[in-house]
JSON list of C-alpha atoms in Angstrom, two decimals:
[
{"chain": "A", "resi": 1, "resn": "MET", "atom": "CA", "xyz": [104.80, 127.46, 73.80]},
{"chain": "A", "resi": 2, "resn": "ASP", "atom": "CA", "xyz": [104.92, 131.12, 74.61]},
{"chain": "A", "resi": 3, "resn": "PRO", "atom": "CA", "xyz": [104.20, 131.43, 78.33]},
{"chain": "A", "resi": 4, "resn": "LYS", "atom": "CA", "xyz": [101.97, 134.40, 77.54]},
{"chain": "A", "resi": 5, "resn": "GLN", "atom": "CA", "xyz": [99.55, 131.90, 76.07]},
{"chain": "A", "resi": 6, "resn": "PHE", "atom": "CA", "xyz": [99.43, 130.02, 79.32]},
{"chain": "A", "resi": 7, "resn": "TRP", "atom": "CA", "xyz": [96.03, 131.35, 80.22]},
{"chain": "A", "resi": 8, "resn": "ARG", "atom": "CA", "xyz": [94.65, 131.13, 76.73]},
{"chain": "A", "resi": 9, "resn": "PHE", "atom": "CA", "xyz": [92.09, 128.53, 76.02]},
{"chain": "A", "resi": 10, "resn": "GLU", "atom": "CA", "xyz": [89.30, 128.16, 73.58]},
{"chain": "A", "resi": 11, "resn": "GLU", "atom": "CA", "xyz": [85.97, 126.99, 74.78]},
{"chain": "A", "resi": 12, "resn": "ASP", "atom": "CA", "xyz": [83.85, 125.10, 72.37]},
{"chain": "A", "resi": 13, "resn": "ARG", "atom": "CA", "xyz": [81.83, 127.95, 70.85]},
{"chain": "A", "resi": 14, "resn": "THR", "atom": "CA", "xyz": [79.05, 125.60, 69.85]},
{"chain": "A", "resi": 15, "resn": "ASN", "atom": "CA", "xyz": [78.55, 124.70, 73.49]},
{"chain": "A", "resi": 16, "resn": "PRO", "atom": "CA", "xyz": [75.62, 126.68, 74.87]},
{"chain": "A", "resi": 17, "resn": "HIS", "atom": "CA", "xyz": [76.68, 125.98, 78.45]},
{"chain": "A", "resi": 18, "resn": "ARG", "atom": "CA", "xyz": [78.77, 128.68, 80.06]},
{"chain": "A", "resi": 19, "resn": "VAL", "atom": "CA", "xyz": [80.04, 129.39, 83.51]},
{"chain": "A", "resi": 20, "resn": "ASP", "atom": "CA", "xyz": [76.74, 131.08, 84.38]},
{"chain": "A", "resi": 21, "resn": "ASP", "atom": "CA", "xyz": [74.75, 128.03, 83.37]},
{"chain": "A", "resi": 22, "resn": "PRO", "atom": "CA", "xyz": [75.76, 125.30, 85.79]},
{"chain": "A", "resi": 23, "resn": "LEU", "atom": "CA", "xyz": [73.97, 121.97, 85.65]},
{"chain": "A", "resi": 24, "resn": "GLN", "atom": "CA", "xyz": [71.42, 121.62, 88.40]},
{"chain": "A", "resi": 25, "resn": "PRO", "atom": "CA", "xyz": [71.24, 118.13, 89.89]},
{"chain": "A", "resi": 26, "resn": "THR", "atom": "CA", "xyz": [67.85, 116.47, 89.78]},
{"chain": "A", "resi": 27, "resn": "PRO", "atom": "CA", "xyz": [66.02, 115.90, 93.08]},
{"chain": "A", "resi": 28, "resn": "GLU", "atom": "CA", "xyz": [67.00, 112.24, 92.94]},
{"chain": "A", "resi": 29, "resn": "GLU", "atom": "CA", "xyz": [70.61, 113.12, 92.34]},
{"chain": "A", "resi": 30, "resn": "LEU", "atom": "CA", "xyz": [70.55, 115.58, 95.24]},
{"chain": "A", "resi": 31, "resn": "VAL", "atom": "CA", "xyz": [69.26, 112.87, 97.57]},
{"chain": "A", "resi": 32, "resn": "ALA", "atom": "CA", "xyz": [72.00, 110.51, 96.44]},
{"chain": "A", "resi": 33, "resn": "LEU", "atom": "CA", "xyz": [74.59, 113.23, 96.75]},
{"chain": "A", "resi": 34, "resn": "GLN", "atom": "CA", "xyz": [73.56, 113.97, 100.33]},
{"chain": "A", "resi": 35, "resn": "ALA", "atom": "CA", "xyz": [73.91, 110.31, 101.28]},
{"chain": "A", "resi": 36, "resn": "GLN", "atom": "CA", "xyz": [77.31, 110.10, 99.60]},
{"chain": "A", "resi": 37, "resn": "HIS", "atom": "CA", "xyz": [78.44, 113.26, 101.37]},
{"chain": "A", "resi": 38, "resn": "GLN", "atom": "CA", "xyz": [77.33, 111.87, 104.70]},
{"chain": "A", "resi": 39, "resn": "ALA", "atom": "CA", "xyz": [79.28, 108.69, 104.08]},
{"chain": "A", "resi": 40, "resn": "TYR", "atom": "CA", "xyz": [82.32, 110.73, 103.13]},
{"chain": "A", "resi": 41, "resn": "ASN", "atom": "CA", "xyz": [82.08, 112.88, 106.26]},
{"chain": "A", "resi": 42, "resn": "THR", "atom": "CA", "xyz": [81.96, 109.75, 108.38]},
{"chain": "A", "resi": 43, "resn": "LEU", "atom": "CA", "xyz": [85.01, 108.27, 106.71]},
{"chain": "A", "resi": 44, "resn": "VAL", "atom": "CA", "xyz": [87.15, 111.40, 107.06]},
{"chain": "A", "resi": 45, "resn": "SER", "atom": "CA", "xyz": [85.89, 112.41, 110.50]},
{"chain": "A", "resi": 46, "resn": "HIS", "atom": "CA", "xyz": [89.07, 111.20, 112.17]},
{"chain": "A", "resi": 47, "resn": "LEU", "atom": "CA", "xyz": [91.37, 113.15, 109.86]},
{"chain": "A", "resi": 48, "resn": "ASN", "atom": "CA", "xyz": [93.06, 116.27, 111.11]},
{"chain": "A", "resi": 49, "resn": "PHE", "atom": "CA", "xyz": [93.28, 118.58, 108.13]},
{"chain": "A", "resi": 50, "resn": "HIS", "atom": "CA", "xyz": [95.86, 120.88, 109.69]},
{"chain": "A", "resi": 51, "resn": "GLN", "atom": "CA", "xyz": [97.97, 117.91, 110.72]},
{"chain": "A", "resi": 52, "resn": "ALA", "atom": "CA", "xyz": [98.09, 116.83, 107.10]},
{"chain": "A", "resi": 53, "resn": "VAL", "atom": "CA", "xyz": [99.19, 120.29, 106.00]},
{"chain": "A", "resi": 54, "resn": "THR", "atom": "CA", "xyz": [101.86, 120.42, 108.71]},
{"chain": "A", "resi": 55, "resn": "ALA", "atom": "CA", "xyz": [103.20, 117.00, 107.79]},
{"chain": "A", "resi": 56, "resn": "SER", "atom": "CA", "xyz": [103.30, 117.99, 104.15]},
{"chain": "A", "resi": 57, "resn": "ASN", "atom": "CA", "xyz": [105.16, 121.22, 104.89]},
{"chain": "A", "resi": 58, "resn": "GLN", "atom": "CA", "xyz": [107.67, 119.41, 107.09]},
{"chain": "A", "resi": 59, "resn": "GLU", "atom": "CA", "xyz": [108.38, 116.88, 104.39]},
{"chain": "A", "resi": 60, "resn": "ARG", "atom": "CA", "xyz": [108.96, 119.58, 101.82]},
{"chain": "A", "resi": 61, "resn": "GLU", "atom": "CA", "xyz": [111.21, 121.51, 104.20]},
{"chain": "A", "resi": 62, "resn": "ALA", "atom": "CA", "xyz": [113.25, 118.37, 104.72]},
{"chain": "A", "resi": 63, "resn": "VAL", "atom": "CA", "xyz": [114.09, 118.26, 101.03]},
{"chain": "A", "resi": 64, "resn": "GLY", "atom": "CA", "xyz": [114.58, 122.00, 100.82]},
{"chain": "A", "resi": 65, "resn": "SER", "atom": "CA", "xyz": [111.56, 122.85, 98.71]},
{"chain": "A", "resi": 66, "resn": "THR", "atom": "CA", "xyz": [109.73, 125.12, 101.13]},
{"chain": "A", "resi": 67, "resn": "SER", "atom": "CA", "xyz": [109.73, 127.93, 98.60]},
{"chain": "A", "resi": 68, "resn": "ASP", "atom": "CA", "xyz": [107.96, 125.77, 96.06]},
{"chain": "A", "resi": 69, "resn": "ILE", "atom": "CA", "xyz": [104.33, 126.77, 96.29]},
{"chain": "A", "resi": 70, "resn": "THR", "atom": "CA", "xyz": [103.23, 124.63, 93.42]},
{"chain": "A", "resi": 71, "resn": "GLN", "atom": "CA", "xyz": [102.02, 122.01, 95.79]},
{"chain": "A", "resi": 72, "resn": "THR", "atom": "CA", "xyz": [100.30, 124.27, 98.22]},
{"chain": "A", "resi": 73, "resn": "TYR", "atom": "CA", "xyz": [96.81, 124.38, 96.83]},
{"chain": "A", "resi": 74, "resn": "GLY", "atom": "CA", "xyz": [97.07, 120.88, 95.51]},
{"chain": "A", "resi": 75, "resn": "GLU", "atom": "CA", "xyz": [97.25, 119.64, 99.05]},
{"chain": "A", "resi": 76, "resn": "ILE", "atom": "CA", "xyz": [95.28, 122.17, 101.01]},
{"chain": "A", "resi": 77, "resn": "VAL", "atom": "CA", "xyz": [92.08, 120.61, 99.93]},
{"chain": "A", "resi": 78, "resn": "SER", "atom": "CA", "xyz": [89.57, 120.30, 102.65]},
{"chain": "A", "resi": 79, "resn": "CYS", "atom": "CA", "xyz": [87.55, 117.74, 100.82]},
{"chain": "A", "resi": 80, "resn": "LYS", "atom": "CA", "xyz": [84.78, 118.00, 103.37]},
{"chain": "A", "resi": 81, "resn": "GLN", "atom": "CA", "xyz": [83.85, 121.32, 101.84]},
{"chain": "A", "resi": 82, "resn": "GLU", "atom": "CA", "xyz": [84.59, 120.39, 98.27]},
{"chain": "A", "resi": 83, "resn": "PHE", "atom": "CA", "xyz": [82.80, 117.07, 98.06]},
{"chain": "A", "resi": 84, "resn": "ASN", "atom": "CA", "xyz": [79.66, 118.60, 96.60]},
{"chain": "A", "resi": 85, "resn": "SER", "atom": "CA", "xyz": [81.63, 120.66, 94.10]},
{"chain": "A", "resi": 86, "resn": "LEU", "atom": "CA", "xyz": [83.48, 117.65, 92.76]},
{"chain": "A", "resi": 87, "resn": "ALA", "atom": "CA", "xyz": [80.36, 115.50, 92.74]},
{"chain": "A", "resi": 88, "resn": "GLU", "atom": "CA", "xyz": [78.45, 118.14, 90.79]},
{"chain": "A", "resi": 89, "resn": "VAL", "atom": "CA", "xyz": [81.27, 118.42, 88.26]},
{"chain": "A", "resi": 90, "resn": "LEU", "atom": "CA", "xyz": [81.08, 114.67, 87.71]},
{"chain": "A", "resi": 91, "resn": "LEU", "atom": "CA", "xyz": [77.31, 114.88, 87.25]},
{"chain": "A", "resi": 92, "resn": "THR", "atom": "CA", "xyz": [77.81, 117.62, 84.69]},
{"chain": "A", "resi": 93, "resn": "MET", "atom": "CA", "xyz": [80.27, 115.45, 82.79]},
{"chain": "A", "resi": 94, "resn": "LYS", "atom": "CA", "xyz": [77.87, 112.54, 82.80]},
{"chain": "A", "resi": 95, "resn": "ASN", "atom": "CA", "xyz": [74.66, 114.40, 81.99]},
{"chain": "A", "resi": 96, "resn": "ARG", "atom": "CA", "xyz": [75.93, 116.99, 79.52]},
{"chain": "A", "resi": 97, "resn": "TYR", "atom": "CA", "xyz": [78.95, 115.36, 77.93]},
{"chain": "A", "resi": 98, "resn": "ARG", "atom": "CA", "xyz": [78.05, 111.68, 78.11]},
{"chain": "A", "resi": 99, "resn": "ALA", "atom": "CA", "xyz": [81.01, 110.73, 80.27]},
{"chain": "A", "resi": 100, "resn": "HIS", "atom": "CA", "xyz": [80.78, 107.04, 81.03]},
{"chain": "A", "resi": 101, "resn": "PHE", "atom": "CA", "xyz": [82.05, 106.10, 84.44]},
{"chain": "A", "resi": 102, "resn": "GLU", "atom": "CA", "xyz": [81.05, 102.45, 84.84]},
{"chain": "A", "resi": 103, "resn": "GLY", "atom": "CA", "xyz": [84.12, 100.30, 84.42]},
{"chain": "A", "resi": 104, "resn": "GLY", "atom": "CA", "xyz": [86.33, 103.34, 84.04]},
{"chain": "A", "resi": 105, "resn": "VAL", "atom": "CA", "xyz": [89.43, 104.46, 85.87]},
{"chain": "A", "resi": 106, "resn": "PHE", "atom": "CA", "xyz": [89.69, 107.71, 87.77]},
{"chain": "A", "resi": 107, "resn": "TYR", "atom": "CA", "xyz": [93.03, 109.27, 88.66]},
{"chain": "A", "resi": 108, "resn": "ASP", "atom": "CA", "xyz": [93.64, 112.03, 91.17]},
{"chain": "A", "resi": 109, "resn": "LEU", "atom": "CA", "xyz": [96.95, 113.57, 90.12]},
{"chain": "A", "resi": 110, "resn": "GLY", "atom": "CA", "xyz": [98.37, 114.70, 93.42]},
{"chain": "A", "resi": 111, "resn": "SER", "atom": "CA", "xyz": [101.29, 116.88, 94.34]},
{"chain": "A", "resi": 112, "resn": "VAL", "atom": "CA", "xyz": [103.84, 117.71, 91.72]},
{"chain": "A", "resi": 113, "resn": "GLY", "atom": "CA", "xyz": [107.58, 117.20, 92.15]},
{"chain": "A", "resi": 114, "resn": "LEU", "atom": "CA", "xyz": [109.72, 118.06, 95.13]},
{"chain": "A", "resi": 115, "resn": "THR", "atom": "CA", "xyz": [112.15, 120.15, 93.12]},
{"chain": "B", "resi": 1, "resn": "MET", "atom": "CA", "xyz": [87.94, 108.33, 97.76]},
{"chain": "B", "resi": 2, "resn": "ALA", "atom": "CA", "xyz": [85.34, 111.07, 97.42]},
{"chain": "B", "resi": 3, "resn": "VAL", "atom": "CA", "xyz": [84.94, 110.17, 93.76]},
{"chain": "B", "resi": 4, "resn": "ALA", "atom": "CA", "xyz": [84.62, 106.50, 94.62]},
{"chain": "B", "resi": 5, "resn": "LEU", "atom": "CA", "xyz": [81.60, 107.34, 96.74]},
{"chain": "B", "resi": 6, "resn": "ALA", "atom": "CA", "xyz": [80.09, 109.58, 94.07]},
{"chain": "B", "resi": 7, "resn": "GLN", "atom": "CA", "xyz": [80.37, 107.61, 90.82]},
{"chain": "B", "resi": 8, "resn": "PRO", "atom": "CA", "xyz": [80.61, 103.92, 89.82]},
{"chain": "B", "resi": 9, "resn": "PHE", "atom": "CA", "xyz": [84.14, 103.78, 88.47]},
{"chain": "B", "resi": 10, "resn": "ALA", "atom": "CA", "xyz": [85.82, 100.39, 88.46]},
{"chain": "B", "resi": 11, "resn": "VAL", "atom": "CA", "xyz": [88.80, 101.84, 90.30]},
{"chain": "B", "resi": 12, "resn": "CYS", "atom": "CA", "xyz": [89.84, 105.21, 91.67]},
{"chain": "B", "resi": 13, "resn": "ARG", "atom": "CA", "xyz": [93.55, 105.84, 92.03]},
{"chain": "B", "resi": 14, "resn": "GLY", "atom": "CA", "xyz": [95.43, 108.61, 93.76]},
{"chain": "B", "resi": 15, "resn": "ILE", "atom": "CA", "xyz": [99.04, 109.39, 92.92]},
{"chain": "B", "resi": 16, "resn": "GLU", "atom": "CA", "xyz": [101.01, 111.19, 95.62]},
{"chain": "B", "resi": 17, "resn": "ILE", "atom": "CA", "xyz": [104.69, 111.94, 95.83]},
{"chain": "B", "resi": 18, "resn": "LEU", "atom": "CA", "xyz": [104.73, 113.09, 99.45]},
{"chain": "B", "resi": 19, "resn": "GLU", "atom": "CA", "xyz": [105.13, 110.22, 101.90]},
{"chain": "B", "resi": 20, "resn": "SER", "atom": "CA", "xyz": [103.19, 111.97, 104.66]},
{"chain": "B", "resi": 21, "resn": "LEU", "atom": "CA", "xyz": [100.12, 112.55, 102.52]},
{"chain": "B", "resi": 22, "resn": "HIS", "atom": "CA", "xyz": [100.40, 109.08, 101.06]},
{"chain": "B", "resi": 23, "resn": "GLN", "atom": "CA", "xyz": [100.24, 107.62, 104.57]},
{"chain": "B", "resi": 24, "resn": "PHE", "atom": "CA", "xyz": [97.13, 109.65, 105.33]},
{"chain": "B", "resi": 25, "resn": "ALA", "atom": "CA", "xyz": [95.58, 108.18, 102.21]},
{"chain": "B", "resi": 26, "resn": "ILE", "atom": "CA", "xyz": [96.51, 104.64, 103.22]},
{"chain": "B", "resi": 27, "resn": "GLU", "atom": "CA", "xyz": [94.82, 105.12, 106.58]},
{"chain": "B", "resi": 28, "resn": "LEU", "atom": "CA", "xyz": [91.74, 106.41, 104.85]},
{"chain": "B", "resi": 29, "resn": "LYS", "atom": "CA", "xyz": [91.71, 103.46, 102.49]},
{"chain": "B", "resi": 30, "resn": "GLU", "atom": "CA", "xyz": [91.48, 101.04, 105.40]},
{"chain": "B", "resi": 31, "resn": "LYS", "atom": "CA", "xyz": [88.30, 102.72, 106.60]},
{"chain": "B", "resi": 32, "resn": "TYR", "atom": "CA", "xyz": [86.90, 102.89, 103.09]},
{"chain": "B", "resi": 33, "resn": "THR", "atom": "CA", "xyz": [87.56, 99.19, 102.49]},
{"chain": "B", "resi": 34, "resn": "VAL", "atom": "CA", "xyz": [85.56, 98.28, 105.59]},
{"chain": "B", "resi": 35, "resn": "TYR", "atom": "CA", "xyz": [82.76, 100.64, 104.58]},
{"chain": "B", "resi": 36, "resn": "ALA", "atom": "CA", "xyz": [82.67, 99.31, 101.01]},
{"chain": "B", "resi": 37, "resn": "SER", "atom": "CA", "xyz": [82.44, 95.70, 102.21]},
{"chain": "B", "resi": 38, "resn": "GLN", "atom": "CA", "xyz": [79.24, 96.60, 104.08]},
{"chain": "B", "resi": 39, "resn": "GLN", "atom": "CA", "xyz": [77.44, 98.11, 101.10]},
{"chain": "B", "resi": 40, "resn": "GLU", "atom": "CA", "xyz": [74.93, 96.28, 98.93]},
{"chain": "B", "resi": 41, "resn": "THR", "atom": "CA", "xyz": [76.07, 98.15, 95.85]},
{"chain": "B", "resi": 42, "resn": "ARG", "atom": "CA", "xyz": [79.59, 97.46, 94.68]},
{"chain": "B", "resi": 43, "resn": "LEU", "atom": "CA", "xyz": [81.83, 100.45, 95.22]},
{"chain": "B", "resi": 44, "resn": "PRO", "atom": "CA", "xyz": [85.00, 101.19, 93.24]},
{"chain": "B", "resi": 45, "resn": "GLU", "atom": "CA", "xyz": [88.34, 99.84, 94.27]},
{"chain": "B", "resi": 46, "resn": "VAL", "atom": "CA", "xyz": [90.51, 102.55, 95.74]},
{"chain": "B", "resi": 47, "resn": "GLU", "atom": "CA", "xyz": [94.26, 102.49, 95.25]},
{"chain": "B", "resi": 48, "resn": "PHE", "atom": "CA", "xyz": [96.91, 104.91, 96.34]},
{"chain": "B", "resi": 49, "resn": "ILE", "atom": "CA", "xyz": [100.21, 105.04, 94.52]},
{"chain": "B", "resi": 50, "resn": "LYS", "atom": "CA", "xyz": [103.30, 106.59, 96.04]},
{"chain": "B", "resi": 51, "resn": "GLY", "atom": "CA", "xyz": [105.15, 108.29, 93.23]},
{"chain": "B", "resi": 52, "resn": "SER", "atom": "CA", "xyz": [105.39, 111.12, 90.74]},
{"chain": "B", "resi": 53, "resn": "ILE", "atom": "CA", "xyz": [102.53, 111.88, 88.40]},
{"chain": "B", "resi": 54, "resn": "PHE", "atom": "CA", "xyz": [105.17, 112.33, 85.70]},
{"chain": "B", "resi": 55, "resn": "GLU", "atom": "CA", "xyz": [106.51, 108.81, 86.18]},
{"chain": "B", "resi": 56, "resn": "VAL", "atom": "CA", "xyz": [103.48, 106.72, 87.06]},
{"chain": "B", "resi": 57, "resn": "ASP", "atom": "CA", "xyz": [101.61, 105.43, 84.02]},
{"chain": "B", "resi": 58, "resn": "TRP", "atom": "CA", "xyz": [98.06, 106.77, 84.00]},
{"chain": "B", "resi": 59, "resn": "SER", "atom": "CA", "xyz": [97.41, 106.29, 80.31]},
{"chain": "B", "resi": 60, "resn": "ASP", "atom": "CA", "xyz": [94.46, 104.01, 81.12]},
{"chain": "B", "resi": 61, "resn": "ALA", "atom": "CA", "xyz": [92.55, 106.88, 82.71]},
{"chain": "B", "resi": 62, "resn": "SER", "atom": "CA", "xyz": [88.95, 107.59, 81.85]},
{"chain": "B", "resi": 63, "resn": "VAL", "atom": "CA", "xyz": [88.97, 110.74, 83.97]},
{"chain": "B", "resi": 64, "resn": "ILE", "atom": "CA", "xyz": [91.84, 112.62, 85.53]},
{"chain": "B", "resi": 65, "resn": "PHE", "atom": "CA", "xyz": [91.64, 115.27, 88.20]},
{"chain": "B", "resi": 66, "resn": "ALA", "atom": "CA", "xyz": [94.34, 117.88, 88.73]},
{"chain": "B", "resi": 67, "resn": "ASN", "atom": "CA", "xyz": [94.01, 120.28, 91.64]},
{"chain": "B", "resi": 68, "resn": "SER", "atom": "CA", "xyz": [96.13, 122.63, 89.59]},
{"chain": "B", "resi": 69, "resn": "THR", "atom": "CA", "xyz": [95.56, 126.05, 91.11]},
{"chain": "B", "resi": 70, "resn": "CYS", "atom": "CA", "xyz": [99.21, 126.53, 91.99]},
{"chain": "B", "resi": 71, "resn": "PHE", "atom": "CA", "xyz": [100.75, 124.34, 89.35]},
{"chain": "B", "resi": 72, "resn": "GLY", "atom": "CA", "xyz": [103.43, 126.14, 87.39]},
{"chain": "B", "resi": 73, "resn": "TYR", "atom": "CA", "xyz": [103.47, 126.62, 83.65]},
{"chain": "B", "resi": 74, "resn": "GLU", "atom": "CA", "xyz": [105.96, 123.80, 83.16]},
{"chain": "B", "resi": 75, "resn": "HIS", "atom": "CA", "xyz": [103.83, 121.37, 85.13]},
{"chain": "B", "resi": 76, "resn": "ILE", "atom": "CA", "xyz": [100.72, 122.22, 83.11]},
{"chain": "B", "resi": 77, "resn": "VAL", "atom": "CA", "xyz": [102.67, 121.69, 79.89]},
{"chain": "B", "resi": 78, "resn": "GLN", "atom": "CA", "xyz": [104.01, 118.36, 81.10]},
{"chain": "B", "resi": 79, "resn": "ILE", "atom": "CA", "xyz": [100.66, 117.07, 82.26]},
{"chain": "B", "resi": 80, "resn": "SER", "atom": "CA", "xyz": [98.96, 118.21, 79.06]},
{"chain": "B", "resi": 81, "resn": "GLN", "atom": "CA", "xyz": [101.38, 116.27, 76.91]},
{"chain": "B", "resi": 82, "resn": "ILE", "atom": "CA", "xyz": [101.35, 112.97, 78.79]},
{"chain": "B", "resi": 83, "resn": "PRO", "atom": "CA", "xyz": [99.81, 110.39, 76.47]},
{"chain": "B", "resi": 84, "resn": "CYS", "atom": "CA", "xyz": [96.36, 109.16, 77.29]},
{"chain": "B", "resi": 85, "resn": "LYS", "atom": "CA", "xyz": [93.36, 107.94, 75.34]},
{"chain": "B", "resi": 86, "resn": "PRO", "atom": "CA", "xyz": [91.52, 110.41, 73.11]},
{"chain": "B", "resi": 87, "resn": "GLY", "atom": "CA", "xyz": [88.25, 111.28, 74.76]},
{"chain": "B", "resi": 88, "resn": "THR", "atom": "CA", "xyz": [89.69, 111.05, 78.27]},
{"chain": "B", "resi": 89, "resn": "PHE", "atom": "CA", "xyz": [88.06, 113.63, 80.50]},
{"chain": "B", "resi": 90, "resn": "ALA", "atom": "CA", "xyz": [90.06, 115.99, 82.67]},
{"chain": "B", "resi": 91, "resn": "ILE", "atom": "CA", "xyz": [89.03, 118.17, 85.57]},
{"chain": "B", "resi": 92, "resn": "SER", "atom": "CA", "xyz": [91.41, 120.96, 86.49]},
{"chain": "B", "resi": 93, "resn": "MET", "atom": "CA", "xyz": [91.13, 123.90, 88.82]},
{"chain": "B", "resi": 94, "resn": "THR", "atom": "CA", "xyz": [91.84, 127.56, 88.11]},
{"chain": "B", "resi": 95, "resn": "ARG", "atom": "CA", "xyz": [93.65, 126.89, 84.86]},
{"chain": "B", "resi": 96, "resn": "PRO", "atom": "CA", "xyz": [92.92, 124.50, 82.02]},
{"chain": "B", "resi": 97, "resn": "LEU", "atom": "CA", "xyz": [95.30, 122.08, 80.44]},
{"chain": "B", "resi": 98, "resn": "LEU", "atom": "CA", "xyz": [96.87, 123.19, 77.18]},
{"chain": "B", "resi": 99, "resn": "HIS", "atom": "CA", "xyz": [94.31, 123.76, 74.45]},
{"chain": "B", "resi": 100, "resn": "SER", "atom": "CA", "xyz": [96.72, 122.19, 71.97]},
{"chain": "B", "resi": 101, "resn": "HIS", "atom": "CA", "xyz": [95.95, 118.79, 73.52]},
{"chain": "B", "resi": 102, "resn": "TRP", "atom": "CA", "xyz": [92.74, 119.27, 75.48]},
{"chain": "B", "resi": 103, "resn": "GLN", "atom": "CA", "xyz": [89.42, 120.80, 74.51]},
{"chain": "B", "resi": 104, "resn": "VAL", "atom": "CA", "xyz": [87.67, 122.86, 77.16]},
{"chain": "B", "resi": 105, "resn": "LEU", "atom": "CA", "xyz": [84.03, 121.77, 77.29]},
{"chain": "B", "resi": 106, "resn": "GLU", "atom": "CA", "xyz": [82.85, 123.98, 80.10]},
{"chain": "B", "resi": 107, "resn": "SER", "atom": "CA", "xyz": [84.03, 126.01, 83.04]},
{"chain": "B", "resi": 108, "resn": "LEU", "atom": "CA", "xyz": [82.21, 126.31, 86.34]},
{"chain": "B", "resi": 109, "resn": "ASN", "atom": "CA", "xyz": [82.63, 128.38, 89.48]},
{"chain": "B", "resi": 110, "resn": "LYS", "atom": "CA", "xyz": [82.47, 126.11, 92.50]},
{"chain": "B", "resi": 111, "resn": "PRO", "atom": "CA", "xyz": [83.13, 126.67, 96.20]},
{"chain": "B", "resi": 112, "resn": "THR", "atom": "CA", "xyz": [86.30, 125.25, 97.67]},
{"chain": "B", "resi": 113, "resn": "SER", "atom": "CA", "xyz": [87.88, 125.41, 101.10]},
{"chain": "B", "resi": 114, "resn": "TRP", "atom": "CA", "xyz": [89.65, 128.63, 100.13]},
{"chain": "B", "resi": 115, "resn": "GLY", "atom": "CA", "xyz": [86.93, 130.36, 98.15]},
{"chain": "B", "resi": 116, "resn": "TYR", "atom": "CA", "xyz": [85.34, 130.02, 94.72]},
{"chain": "B", "resi": 117, "resn": "ALA", "atom": "CA", "xyz": [87.48, 128.41, 92.04]},
{"chain": "B", "resi": 118, "resn": "LYS", "atom": "CA", "xyz": [87.00, 128.07, 88.34]},
{"chain": "B", "resi": 119, "resn": "ILE", "atom": "CA", "xyz": [86.87, 124.41, 87.43]},
{"chain": "B", "resi": 120, "resn": "PHE", "atom": "CA", "xyz": [87.46, 123.27, 83.87]},
{"chain": "B", "resi": 121, "resn": "ILE", "atom": "CA", "xyz": [85.94, 120.20, 82.27]},
{"chain": "B", "resi": 122, "resn": "GLN", "atom": "CA", "xyz": [88.08, 119.11, 79.36]},
{"chain": "B", "resi": 123, "resn": "ARG", "atom": "CA", "xyz": [88.40, 116.27, 76.91]},
{"chain": "B", "resi": 124, "resn": "LYS", "atom": "CA", "xyz": [91.54, 114.86, 75.31]},
{"chain": "B", "resi": 125, "resn": "LEU", "atom": "CA", "xyz": [91.84, 115.59, 71.63]},
{"chain": "B", "resi": 126, "resn": "SER", "atom": "CA", "xyz": [92.57, 112.82, 69.19]},
{"chain": "B", "resi": 127, "resn": "PRO", "atom": "CA", "xyz": [95.99, 112.87, 67.49]},
{"chain": "B", "resi": 128, "resn": "GLY", "atom": "CA", "xyz": [94.62, 114.45, 64.33]},
{"chain": "B", "resi": 129, "resn": "GLN", "atom": "CA", "xyz": [93.03, 117.27, 66.31]},
{"chain": "B", "resi": 130, "resn": "GLU", "atom": "CA", "xyz": [96.04, 118.21, 68.39]},
{"chain": "B", "resi": 131, "resn": "LEU", "atom": "CA", "xyz": [97.70, 121.52, 67.57]},
{"chain": "B", "resi": 132, "resn": "GLU", "atom": "CA", "xyz": [101.44, 122.06, 67.18]}
]
């Protein structure tokens, strides 16, 4: 593929939902989301975000891939701040696009190669 | 793990090639396992796999998430072409997967630790729908 088309994508033009029309969680969903966020904060409270970044950088330096920035934003994810964003995306998938999560498998594709 | 707390998947898996980050994840899993055992509602299993996303088989995915803001063109192409079930959902950040294999359903602007990012919700096309 021509790299110039890298940014090209075609949204479903029959879809009335655009970037300025985000799904608003229901009051019940907001309550659940707050409880989930609280649980998440408790579980990650011991983690040192900067320590994780440092360890990651050191490992990449060790294999000589410091100049490879492709991993940078994939790792520098302070999930404490992004929990709500990800949770709301999942709600959008379920409520607007009939994504079915029960029994399903979720994959977080982490850092790309150390080349 | 965040997703495991948010939605009732059967299992949530993380694939990580860096040993240091993988170890952080393993530590986190221990805490999550204790927490999950104390809940009345069954929570998803959480698994962390040490390896490359281009070598680990994730063709059984219902939903994939790629924090792809700084992924290069080649990585996006590779990920887009990895076989998985038609109808699989994908979440990517800043850039979508290739439209030849994935249909963009919606894009959203959401706050992240480094500012607002465009997040794409996509769905895997069936073989007859894929473009050359």
